[in-house]
PDB file of C-alpha atoms in Angstrom:
ATOM      1  CA  MET A  17     -80.098 203.205 234.123  1.00 44.00           C
ATOM      2  CA  LEU A  18     -77.258 200.776 234.793  1.00 43.00           C
ATOM      3  CA  SER A  19     -77.466 198.287 237.627  1.00 44.00           C
ATOM      4  CA  PRO A  20     -74.577 198.269 240.129  1.00 39.00           C
ATOM      5  CA  PHE A  21     -73.262 195.162 238.365  1.00 34.00           C
ATOM      6  CA  GLY A  22     -73.378 196.989 235.038  1.00 42.00           C
ATOM      7  CA  HIS A  23     -71.192 199.728 236.493  1.00 40.00           C
ATOM      8  CA  VAL A  24     -68.808 197.051 237.746  1.00 35.00           C
ATOM      9  CA  LEU A  25     -68.401 195.511 234.320  1.00 35.00           C
ATOM     10  CA  HIS A  26     -67.936 198.788 232.502  1.00 40.00           C
ATOM     11  CA  ALA A  27     -65.428 200.261 234.876  1.00 38.00           C
ATOM     12  CA  PHE A  28     -63.145 197.264 235.110  1.00 36.00           C
ATOM     13  CA  LEU A  29     -61.965 197.852 231.558  1.00 37.00           C
ATOM     14  CA  LEU A  30     -60.310 201.116 232.396  1.00 38.00           C
ATOM     15  CA  VAL A  31     -58.712 199.493 235.405  1.00 36.00           C
ATOM     16  CA  LEU A  32     -57.195 196.826 233.173  1.00 38.00           C
ATOM     17  CA  TYR A  33     -55.711 199.303 230.757  1.00 38.00           C
ATOM     18  CA  LEU A  34     -54.116 201.470 233.404  1.00 36.00           C
ATOM     19  CA  LEU A  35     -52.205 198.484 234.688  1.00 37.00           C
ATOM     20  CA  THR A  36     -50.512 198.120 231.321  1.00 38.00           C
ATOM     21  CA  ALA A  37     -49.374 201.757 231.013  1.00 40.00           C
ATOM     22  CA  PRO A  38     -46.915 203.753 233.190  1.00 35.00           C
ATOM     23  CA  SER A  39     -49.362 206.585 233.827  1.00 34.00           C
ATOM     24  CA  PRO A  40     -51.788 208.702 231.810  1.00 32.00           C
ATOM     25  CA  PRO A  41     -51.412 210.499 229.510  1.00 31.00           C
ATOM     26  CA  GLU A  42     -48.230 208.753 228.243  1.00 33.00           C
ATOM     27  CA  GLU A  43     -50.040 206.963 225.421  1.00 34.00           C
ATOM     28  CA  SER A  44     -46.829 206.022 223.630  1.00 28.00           C
ATOM     29  CA  ALA A  45     -45.892 203.772 226.522  1.00 29.00           C
ATOM     30  CA  CYS A  46     -48.891 201.520 225.946  1.00 32.00           C
ATOM     31  CA  SER A  47     -49.286 201.767 222.166  1.00 35.00           C
ATOM     32  CA  VAL A  48     -47.761 199.024 220.062  1.00 37.00           C
ATOM     33  CA  ARG A  49     -47.928 199.642 216.312  1.00 44.00           C
ATOM     34  CA  LEU A  50     -48.307 196.842 213.829  1.00 49.00           C
ATOM     35  CA  GLY A  51     -45.624 196.021 211.292  1.00 49.00           C
ATOM     36  CA  GLY A  52     -45.193 193.948 208.151  1.00 49.00           C
ATOM     37  CA  PRO A  53     -47.880 193.385 205.502  1.00 45.00           C
ATOM     38  CA  ALA A  54     -50.730 193.958 207.975  1.00 49.00           C
ATOM     39  CA  ALA A  55     -49.520 197.464 208.681  1.00 52.00           C
ATOM     40  CA  ALA A  56     -50.209 198.596 205.126  1.00 49.00           C
ATOM     41  CA  ALA A  57     -53.859 197.613 205.404  1.00 49.00           C
ATOM     42  CA  VAL A  58     -54.592 198.943 208.874  1.00 53.00           C
ATOM     43  CA  ALA A  59     -52.609 202.115 208.261  1.00 52.00           C
ATOM     44  CA  GLU A  60     -55.548 203.515 206.281  1.00 51.00           C
ATOM     45  CA  GLU A  61     -56.486 205.628 209.268  1.00 56.00           C
ATOM     46  CA  GLU A  62     -58.467 208.100 207.184  1.00 65.00           C
ATOM     47  CA  ARG A  63     -60.474 205.387 205.428  1.00 83.00           C
ATOM     48  CA  CYS A  64     -63.762 205.432 207.301  1.00 94.00           C
ATOM     49  CA  THR A  65     -67.005 204.373 205.673  1.00 96.00           C
ATOM     50  CA  VAL A  66     -69.072 204.591 208.863  1.00 97.00           C
ATOM     51  CA  GLU A  67     -70.705 207.925 209.594  1.00 96.00           C
ATOM     52  CA  ARG A  68     -69.570 209.881 212.663  1.00 96.00           C
ATOM     53  CA  ARG A  69     -72.187 211.911 214.538  1.00 95.00           C
ATOM     54  CA  ALA A  70     -71.817 214.343 217.415  1.00 94.00           C
ATOM     55  CA  ASP A  71     -74.780 215.715 219.384  1.00 89.00           C
ATOM     56  CA  LEU A  72     -77.083 213.057 217.967  1.00 93.00           C
ATOM     57  CA  THR A  73     -80.531 213.067 219.583  1.00 94.00           C
ATOM     58  CA  TYR A  74     -82.305 209.900 220.622  1.00 94.00           C
ATOM     59  CA  ALA A  75     -85.048 210.547 218.045  1.00 95.00           C
ATOM     60  CA  GLU A  76     -82.473 210.887 215.262  1.00 96.00           C
ATOM     61  CA  PHE A  77     -80.712 207.741 216.423  1.00 96.00           C
ATOM     62  CA  MET A  78     -83.952 205.744 216.299  1.00 96.00           C
ATOM     63  CA  GLN A  79     -85.056 207.112 212.915  1.00 96.00           C
ATOM     64  CA  GLN A  80     -81.758 206.971 211.032  1.00 97.00           C
ATOM     65  CA  TYR A  81     -79.608 204.221 212.552  1.00 97.00           C
ATOM     66  CA  ALA A  82     -81.167 201.910 215.156  1.00 96.00           C
ATOM     67  CA  PHE A  83     -82.495 199.369 212.640  1.00 96.00           C
ATOM     68  CA  LEU A  84     -80.634 200.450 209.497  1.00 97.00           C
ATOM     69  CA  ARG A  85     -76.880 200.965 209.710  1.00 97.00           C
ATOM     70  CA  PRO A  86     -73.920 201.457 212.056  1.00 98.00           C
ATOM     71  CA  VAL A  87     -72.922 204.878 213.347  1.00 98.00           C
ATOM     72  CA  ILE A  88     -70.046 206.247 215.421  1.00 97.00           C
ATOM     73  CA  LEU A  89     -71.285 208.396 218.299  1.00 94.00           C
ATOM     74  CA  GLN A  90     -69.093 211.129 219.728  1.00 93.00           C
ATOM     75  CA  GLY A  91     -69.367 213.137 222.925  1.00 89.00           C
ATOM     76  CA  LEU A  92     -71.922 210.874 224.591  1.00 85.00           C
ATOM     77  CA  THR A  93     -70.201 210.735 227.971  1.00 84.00           C
ATOM     78  CA  ASP A  94     -67.311 212.253 229.889  1.00 84.00           C
ATOM     79  CA  ASN A  95     -65.301 209.739 231.903  1.00 72.00           C
ATOM     80  CA  SER A  96     -62.325 211.986 232.647  1.00 76.00           C
ATOM     81  CA  ARG A  97     -63.134 212.022 236.353  1.00 72.00           C
ATOM     82  CA  PHE A  98     -63.148 208.249 236.538  1.00 66.00           C
ATOM     83  CA  GLN A  99     -59.800 208.087 234.753  1.00 69.00           C
ATOM     84  CA  ALA A 100     -58.311 210.677 237.111  1.00 66.00           C
ATOM     85  CA  LEU A 101     -59.188 208.491 240.096  1.00 59.00           C
ATOM     86  CA  CYS A 102     -57.109 205.556 238.813  1.00 51.00           C
ATOM     87  CA  SER A 103     -53.388 205.018 239.308  1.00 49.00           C
ATOM     88  CA  ARG A 104     -51.217 202.064 238.323  1.00 49.00           C
ATOM     89  CA  GLU A 105     -49.699 201.657 241.773  1.00 61.00           C
ATOM     90  CA  ARG A 106     -52.997 201.569 243.702  1.00 60.00           C
ATOM     91  CA  LEU A 107     -54.702 199.193 241.274  1.00 58.00           C
ATOM     92  CA  LEU A 108     -51.839 196.698 241.119  1.00 65.00           C
ATOM     93  CA  ALA A 109     -51.501 196.690 244.885  1.00 64.00           C
ATOM     94  CA  SER A 110     -55.236 196.111 245.421  1.00 65.00           C
ATOM     95  CA  PHE A 111     -56.333 193.906 242.525  1.00 69.00           C
ATOM     96  CA  GLY A 112     -53.321 192.245 240.911  1.00 77.00           C
ATOM     97  CA  ASP A 113     -54.196 188.865 242.439  1.00 84.00           C
ATOM     98  CA  ASN A 114     -57.762 188.818 241.116  1.00 80.00           C
ATOM     99  CA  VAL A 115     -58.549 185.957 238.746  1.00 83.00           C
ATOM    100  CA  VAL A 116     -59.830 186.794 235.241  1.00 79.00           C
ATOM    101  CA  ARG A 117     -61.332 184.489 232.627  1.00 82.00           C
ATOM    102  CA  LEU A 118     -59.986 184.461 229.062  1.00 86.00           C
ATOM    103  CA  SER A 119     -61.576 183.135 225.860  1.00 85.00           C
ATOM    104  CA  THR A 120     -59.988 181.853 222.675  1.00 84.00           C
ATOM    105  CA  ALA A 121     -60.094 184.492 219.929  1.00 80.00           C
ATOM    106  CA  ASN A 122     -61.972 182.549 217.269  1.00 81.00           C
ATOM    107  CA  THR A 123     -65.524 182.859 215.977  1.00 80.00           C
ATOM    108  CA  TYR A 124     -66.923 180.438 218.558  1.00 79.00           C
ATOM    109  CA  SER A 125     -64.569 180.920 221.547  1.00 76.00           C
ATOM    110  CA  TYR A 126     -65.392 177.697 223.381  1.00 78.00           C
ATOM    111  CA  ARG A 127     -62.231 177.336 225.490  1.00 85.00           C
ATOM    112  CA  LYS A 128     -61.891 179.342 228.718  1.00 88.00           C
ATOM    113  CA  VAL A 129     -58.760 179.887 230.819  1.00 90.00           C
ATOM    114  CA  ASP A 130     -58.583 181.411 234.308  1.00 91.00           C
ATOM    115  CA  LEU A 131     -55.442 183.102 235.600  1.00 88.00           C
ATOM    116  CA  PRO A 132     -54.395 186.005 237.858  1.00 86.00           C
ATOM    117  CA  PHE A 133     -54.958 189.408 236.359  1.00 78.00           C
ATOM    118  CA  GLN A 134     -51.363 190.475 236.898  1.00 85.00           C
ATOM    119  CA  GLU A 135     -50.137 187.383 235.044  1.00 84.00           C
ATOM    120  CA  TYR A 136     -52.368 188.197 232.078  1.00 81.00           C
ATOM    121  CA  VAL A 137     -51.074 191.778 231.960  1.00 77.00           C
ATOM    122  CA  GLU A 138     -47.414 190.821 232.236  1.00 80.00           C
ATOM    123  CA  GLN A 139     -47.345 187.721 230.019  1.00 84.00           C
ATOM    124  CA  LEU A 140     -50.150 187.877 227.441  1.00 84.00           C
ATOM    125  CA  LEU A 141     -50.569 191.518 226.442  1.00 74.00           C
ATOM    126  CA  HIS A 142     -48.125 191.459 223.557  1.00 78.00           C
ATOM    127  CA  PRO A 143     -48.475 192.153 219.801  1.00 81.00           C
ATOM    128  CA  GLN A 144     -50.330 189.444 217.875  1.00 75.00           C
ATOM    129  CA  ASP A 145     -48.437 186.991 215.686  1.00 79.00           C
ATOM    130  CA  PRO A 146     -50.292 186.859 212.325  1.00 77.00           C
ATOM    131  CA  ALA A 147     -49.552 183.137 212.059  1.00 82.00           C
ATOM    132  CA  SER A 148     -51.346 182.318 215.323  1.00 84.00           C
ATOM    133  CA  LEU A 149     -54.665 180.497 215.117  1.00 84.00           C
ATOM    134  CA  GLY A 150     -57.695 181.765 216.982  1.00 82.00           C
ATOM    135  CA  ASN A 151     -57.881 178.811 219.353  1.00 82.00           C
ATOM    136  CA  ASP A 152     -54.251 179.443 220.382  1.00 82.00           C
ATOM    137  CA  THR A 153     -54.873 183.122 221.184  1.00 83.00           C
ATOM    138  CA  LEU A 154     -56.335 184.080 224.565  1.00 84.00           C
ATOM    139  CA  TYR A 155     -58.503 187.191 224.630  1.00 82.00           C
ATOM    140  CA  PHE A 156     -59.950 188.967 227.655  1.00 75.00           C
ATOM    141  CA  PHE A 157     -63.602 189.797 226.985  1.00 78.00           C
ATOM    142  CA  GLY A 158     -66.300 189.385 229.632  1.00 67.00           C
ATOM    143  CA  ASP A 159     -67.108 186.341 231.761  1.00 63.00           C
ATOM    144  CA  ASN A 160     -66.116 187.972 235.063  1.00 57.00           C
ATOM    145  CA  ASN A 161     -67.671 189.276 238.270  1.00 58.00           C
ATOM    146  CA  PHE A 162     -65.856 192.243 239.794  1.00 58.00           C
ATOM    147  CA  THR A 163     -68.112 193.410 242.600  1.00 71.00           C
ATOM    148  CA  GLU A 164     -65.028 194.087 244.745  1.00 61.00           C
ATOM    149  CA  TRP A 165     -64.322 197.105 242.461  1.00 61.00           C
ATOM    150  CA  ALA A 166     -67.664 198.772 243.235  1.00 67.00           C
ATOM    151  CA  SER A 167     -66.213 201.777 245.105  1.00 68.00           C
ATOM    152  CA  LEU A 168     -64.477 202.843 241.889  1.00 60.00           C
ATOM    153  CA  PHE A 169     -67.103 201.891 239.316  1.00 69.00           C
ATOM    154  CA  ARG A 170     -69.775 204.356 240.346  1.00 73.00           C
ATOM    155  CA  HIS A 171     -67.770 207.091 238.596  1.00 74.00           C
ATOM    156  CA  TYR A 172     -68.173 205.520 235.152  1.00 73.00           C
ATOM    157  CA  SER A 173     -70.844 206.874 232.734  1.00 80.00           C
ATOM    158  CA  PRO A 174     -72.240 204.369 230.159  1.00 77.00           C
ATOM    159  CA  PRO A 175     -73.741 205.197 226.725  1.00 81.00           C
ATOM    160  CA  PRO A 176     -77.222 206.720 227.215  1.00 88.00           C
ATOM    161  CA  PHE A 177     -79.180 205.265 224.258  1.00 91.00           C
ATOM    162  CA  ARG A 178     -81.367 202.151 224.482  1.00 90.00           C
ATOM    163  CA  LEU A 179     -83.798 200.291 222.218  1.00 92.00           C
ATOM    164  CA  LEU A 180     -87.340 199.916 223.490  1.00 88.00           C
ATOM    165  CA  GLY A 181     -88.109 196.471 224.830  1.00 89.00           C
ATOM    166  CA  THR A 182     -84.452 195.492 225.328  1.00 90.00           C
ATOM    167  CA  THR A 183     -82.314 194.969 228.405  1.00 87.00           C
ATOM    168  CA  PRO A 184     -78.611 195.902 228.305  1.00 80.00           C
ATOM    169  CA  ALA A 185     -75.976 193.251 229.005  1.00 75.00           C
ATOM    170  CA  TYR A 186     -72.392 194.375 229.463  1.00 71.00           C
ATOM    171  CA  SER A 187     -69.125 192.803 228.331  1.00 73.00           C
ATOM    172  CA  PHE A 188     -65.654 194.236 228.591  1.00 64.00           C
ATOM    173  CA  GLY A 189     -62.152 193.498 227.401  1.00 73.00           C
ATOM    174  CA  ILE A 190     -58.507 194.382 227.164  1.00 74.00           C
ATOM    175  CA  ALA A 191     -56.262 193.177 224.358  1.00 82.00           C
ATOM    176  CA  GLY A 192     -52.832 193.692 222.842  1.00 83.00           C
ATOM    177  CA  ALA A 193     -52.026 195.237 219.477  1.00 89.00           C
ATOM    178  CA  GLY A 194     -52.926 193.052 216.524  1.00 88.00           C
ATOM    179  CA  SER A 195     -55.437 190.950 218.431  1.00 88.00           C
ATOM    180  CA  GLY A 196     -59.136 190.907 217.668  1.00 86.00           C
ATOM    181  CA  VAL A 197     -62.231 188.773 217.267  1.00 85.00           C
ATOM    182  CA  PRO A 198     -62.961 187.385 213.751  1.00 88.00           C
ATOM    183  CA  PHE A 199     -66.315 187.763 211.999  1.00 92.00           C
ATOM    184  CA  HIS A 200     -69.420 186.889 213.978  1.00 91.00           C
ATOM    185  CA  TRP A 201     -72.872 188.358 214.589  1.00 92.00           C
ATOM    186  CA  HIS A 202     -75.398 188.754 217.400  1.00 90.00           C
ATOM    187  CA  GLY A 203     -78.027 191.249 218.486  1.00 93.00           C
ATOM    188  CA  PRO A 204     -77.655 195.042 218.382  1.00 96.00           C
ATOM    189  CA  GLY A 205     -75.281 196.872 220.664  1.00 94.00           C
ATOM    190  CA  PHE A 206     -72.728 199.555 221.394  1.00 92.00           C
ATOM    191  CA  SER A 207     -68.955 199.249 221.697  1.00 91.00           C
ATOM    192  CA  GLU A 208     -66.948 201.988 223.374  1.00 82.00           C
ATOM    193  CA  VAL A 209     -63.170 202.370 223.290  1.00 84.00           C
ATOM    194  CA  ILE A 210     -61.782 203.565 226.629  1.00 79.00           C
ATOM    195  CA  TYR A 211     -58.097 203.519 225.645  1.00 77.00           C
ATOM    196  CA  GLY A 212     -56.268 202.651 222.442  1.00 83.00           C
ATOM    197  CA  ARG A 213     -57.724 202.251 218.943  1.00 93.00           C
ATOM    198  CA  LYS A 214     -59.931 199.477 217.595  1.00 93.00           C
ATOM    199  CA  ARG A 215     -60.612 198.998 213.884  1.00 96.00           C
ATOM    200  CA  TRP A 216     -64.012 197.549 212.936  1.00 96.00           C
ATOM    201  CA  PHE A 217     -65.089 195.728 209.771  1.00 97.00           C
ATOM    202  CA  LEU A 218     -68.866 195.350 209.274  1.00 98.00           C
ATOM    203  CA  TYR A 219     -71.187 193.649 206.772  1.00 98.00           C
ATOM    204  CA  PRO A 220     -75.018 193.763 206.716  1.00 97.00           C
ATOM    205  CA  PRO A 221     -76.887 190.534 207.559  1.00 97.00           C
ATOM    206  CA  GLU A 222     -77.539 189.623 203.929  1.00 96.00           C
ATOM    207  CA  LYS A 223     -73.848 189.907 202.939  1.00 96.00           C
ATOM    208  CA  ALA A 224     -71.965 187.226 204.863  1.00 93.00           C
ATOM    209  CA  PRO A 225     -68.173 187.660 204.572  1.00 94.00           C
ATOM    210  CA  GLU A 226     -65.767 184.920 203.555  1.00 89.00           C
ATOM    211  CA  PHE A 227     -63.530 183.973 206.477  1.00 90.00           C
ATOM    212  CA  HIS A 228     -62.030 181.004 208.304  1.00 88.00           C
ATOM    213  CA  PRO A 229     -63.563 180.738 211.804  1.00 86.00           C
ATOM    214  CA  ASN A 230     -60.245 179.790 213.418  1.00 87.00           C
ATOM    215  CA  LYS A 231     -58.086 182.452 211.756  1.00 87.00           C
ATOM    216  CA  THR A 232     -57.545 185.789 213.408  1.00 89.00           C
ATOM    217  CA  THR A 233     -58.721 189.139 212.086  1.00 91.00           C
ATOM    218  CA  LEU A 234     -55.084 190.040 211.464  1.00 91.00           C
ATOM    219  CA  ALA A 235     -54.664 186.963 209.230  1.00 90.00           C
ATOM    220  CA  TRP A 236     -57.878 187.862 207.346  1.00 92.00           C
ATOM    221  CA  LEU A 237     -56.568 191.391 206.885  1.00 92.00           C
ATOM    222  CA  GLN A 238     -53.324 190.095 205.381  1.00 90.00           C
ATOM    223  CA  ASP A 239     -54.681 187.240 203.277  1.00 91.00           C
ATOM    224  CA  THR A 240     -58.224 188.169 202.208  1.00 93.00           C
ATOM    225  CA  TYR A 241     -58.770 191.899 202.539  1.00 94.00           C
ATOM    226  CA  PRO A 242     -56.241 193.026 199.847  1.00 94.00           C
ATOM    227  CA  ALA A 243     -58.027 190.972 197.157  1.00 94.00           C
ATOM    228  CA  LEU A 244     -61.504 192.367 197.847  1.00 95.00           C
ATOM    229  CA  THR A 245     -63.081 194.570 195.199  1.00 95.00           C
ATOM    230  CA  SER A 246     -64.654 197.858 196.221  1.00 92.00           C
ATOM    231  CA  SER A 247     -68.110 196.252 196.233  1.00 94.00           C
ATOM    232  CA  GLU A 248     -66.867 193.352 198.381  1.00 95.00           C
ATOM    233  CA  ARG A 249     -65.240 195.507 201.047  1.00 95.00           C
ATOM    234  CA  PRO A 250     -66.921 195.939 204.413  1.00 97.00           C
ATOM    235  CA  LEU A 251     -67.905 199.132 206.097  1.00 97.00           C
ATOM    236  CA  GLU A 252     -64.895 199.984 208.239  1.00 97.00           C
ATOM    237  CA  CYS A 253     -63.462 202.576 210.560  1.00 96.00           C
ATOM    238  CA  THR A 254     -61.042 203.035 213.441  1.00 96.00           C
ATOM    239  CA  ILE A 255     -62.779 203.785 216.735  1.00 95.00           C
ATOM    240  CA  ARG A 256     -60.719 205.897 219.116  1.00 92.00           C
ATOM    241  CA  ALA A 257     -60.893 206.528 222.839  1.00 86.00           C
ATOM    242  CA  GLY A 258     -64.122 208.254 223.814  1.00 85.00           C
ATOM    243  CA  GLU A 259     -66.021 207.123 220.695  1.00 90.00           C
ATOM    244  CA  VAL A 260     -68.897 204.641 220.674  1.00 91.00           C
ATOM    245  CA  LEU A 261     -69.797 202.432 217.713  1.00 96.00           C
ATOM    246  CA  TYR A 262     -73.413 201.311 217.355  1.00 97.00           C
ATOM    247  CA  PHE A 263     -74.105 198.194 215.249  1.00 97.00           C
ATOM    248  CA  PRO A 264     -77.651 197.003 214.389  1.00 97.00           C
ATOM    249  CA  ASP A 265     -79.079 193.528 214.840  1.00 96.00           C
ATOM    250  CA  ARG A 266     -77.308 190.634 213.062  1.00 96.00           C
ATOM    251  CA  TRP A 267     -74.612 192.724 211.401  1.00 97.00           C
ATOM    252  CA  TRP A 268     -71.426 190.719 210.795  1.00 97.00           C
ATOM    253  CA  HIS A 269     -68.416 192.333 212.429  1.00 96.00           C
ATOM    254  CA  ALA A 270     -64.738 191.680 213.127  1.00 95.00           C
ATOM    255  CA  THR A 271     -62.339 193.785 215.181  1.00 94.00           C
ATOM    256  CA  LEU A 272     -58.615 194.505 215.240  1.00 94.00           C
ATOM    257  CA  ASN A 273     -56.880 196.346 218.071  1.00 92.00           C
ATOM    258  CA  LEU A 274     -54.298 198.755 216.671  1.00 93.00           C
ATOM    259  CA  ASP A 275     -52.837 199.422 220.131  1.00 88.00           C
ATOM    260  CA  THR A 276     -53.207 197.877 223.548  1.00 81.00           C
ATOM    261  CA  SER A 277     -56.919 198.617 223.890  1.00 80.00           C
ATOM    262  CA  VAL A 278     -59.585 198.739 226.584  1.00 76.00           C
ATOM    263  CA  PHE A 279     -63.181 198.476 225.373  1.00 80.00           C
ATOM    264  CA  ILE A 280     -66.737 197.959 226.632  1.00 72.00           C
ATOM    265  CA  SER A 281     -69.682 196.476 224.752  1.00 81.00           C
ATOM    266  CA  THR A 282     -73.331 196.956 225.667  1.00 81.00           C
ATOM    267  CA  PHE A 283     -75.491 194.287 224.039  1.00 87.00           C
ATOM    268  CA  LEU A 284     -79.212 195.000 223.700  1.00 90.00           C
ATOM    269  CA  GLY A 285     -81.317 191.864 223.971  1.00 83.00           C
TER     270      GLY A 285
END
């Protein structure tokens, strides 16, 4: 079961997204498509080498995926009620002055920047420039305490699966089209897309990818990805709203947001 703080972290993501869109379900108003050379690579919407599973039982998850390979889980939760309770006008009026903490979008993300949430939404949620370096790109992902949102968060339902002996830790984010975090690894976890689309690239622990730690995923997609042979390519897939990606321990992964995206990660440590 989630702690009250866990509910706070999860739910804030949806709040962030709704402030960037006129009103659901006008997805076109918040979706920004990529252009140029990167578009050709990320446009492979049907190229998915990660298995999708609906109605997966916990026993099947443990036997087939938990320690072996990634999987995309569908139909785990229904957060339509939570979404229906949110409106742009109410959230901006109540929470626009809240301060959020941003990280640089490189492999190590050492630099942190604090600024009002409304300023981040209005000034920094724009399509990524492929020439930008990671340490010049600010990315909203975790590092915040939002207990003041508790009255709204109790309506959010998190992914139900856990690994024995682990404790969940929650991170959340909102990012513009073309942004993403370059290759890195950590313990096992889940990543759920609340709004938008997020493309994932994954390598097993023994197959470290070639990448520059201060170049963005979009730059890697333009400069490195096209030259990879079929055996050098990662597992990859686009995760859409309502889907949850599970990645095992120490798997290398990079992400690229194809639209303005809201996402939640549950790390199992």
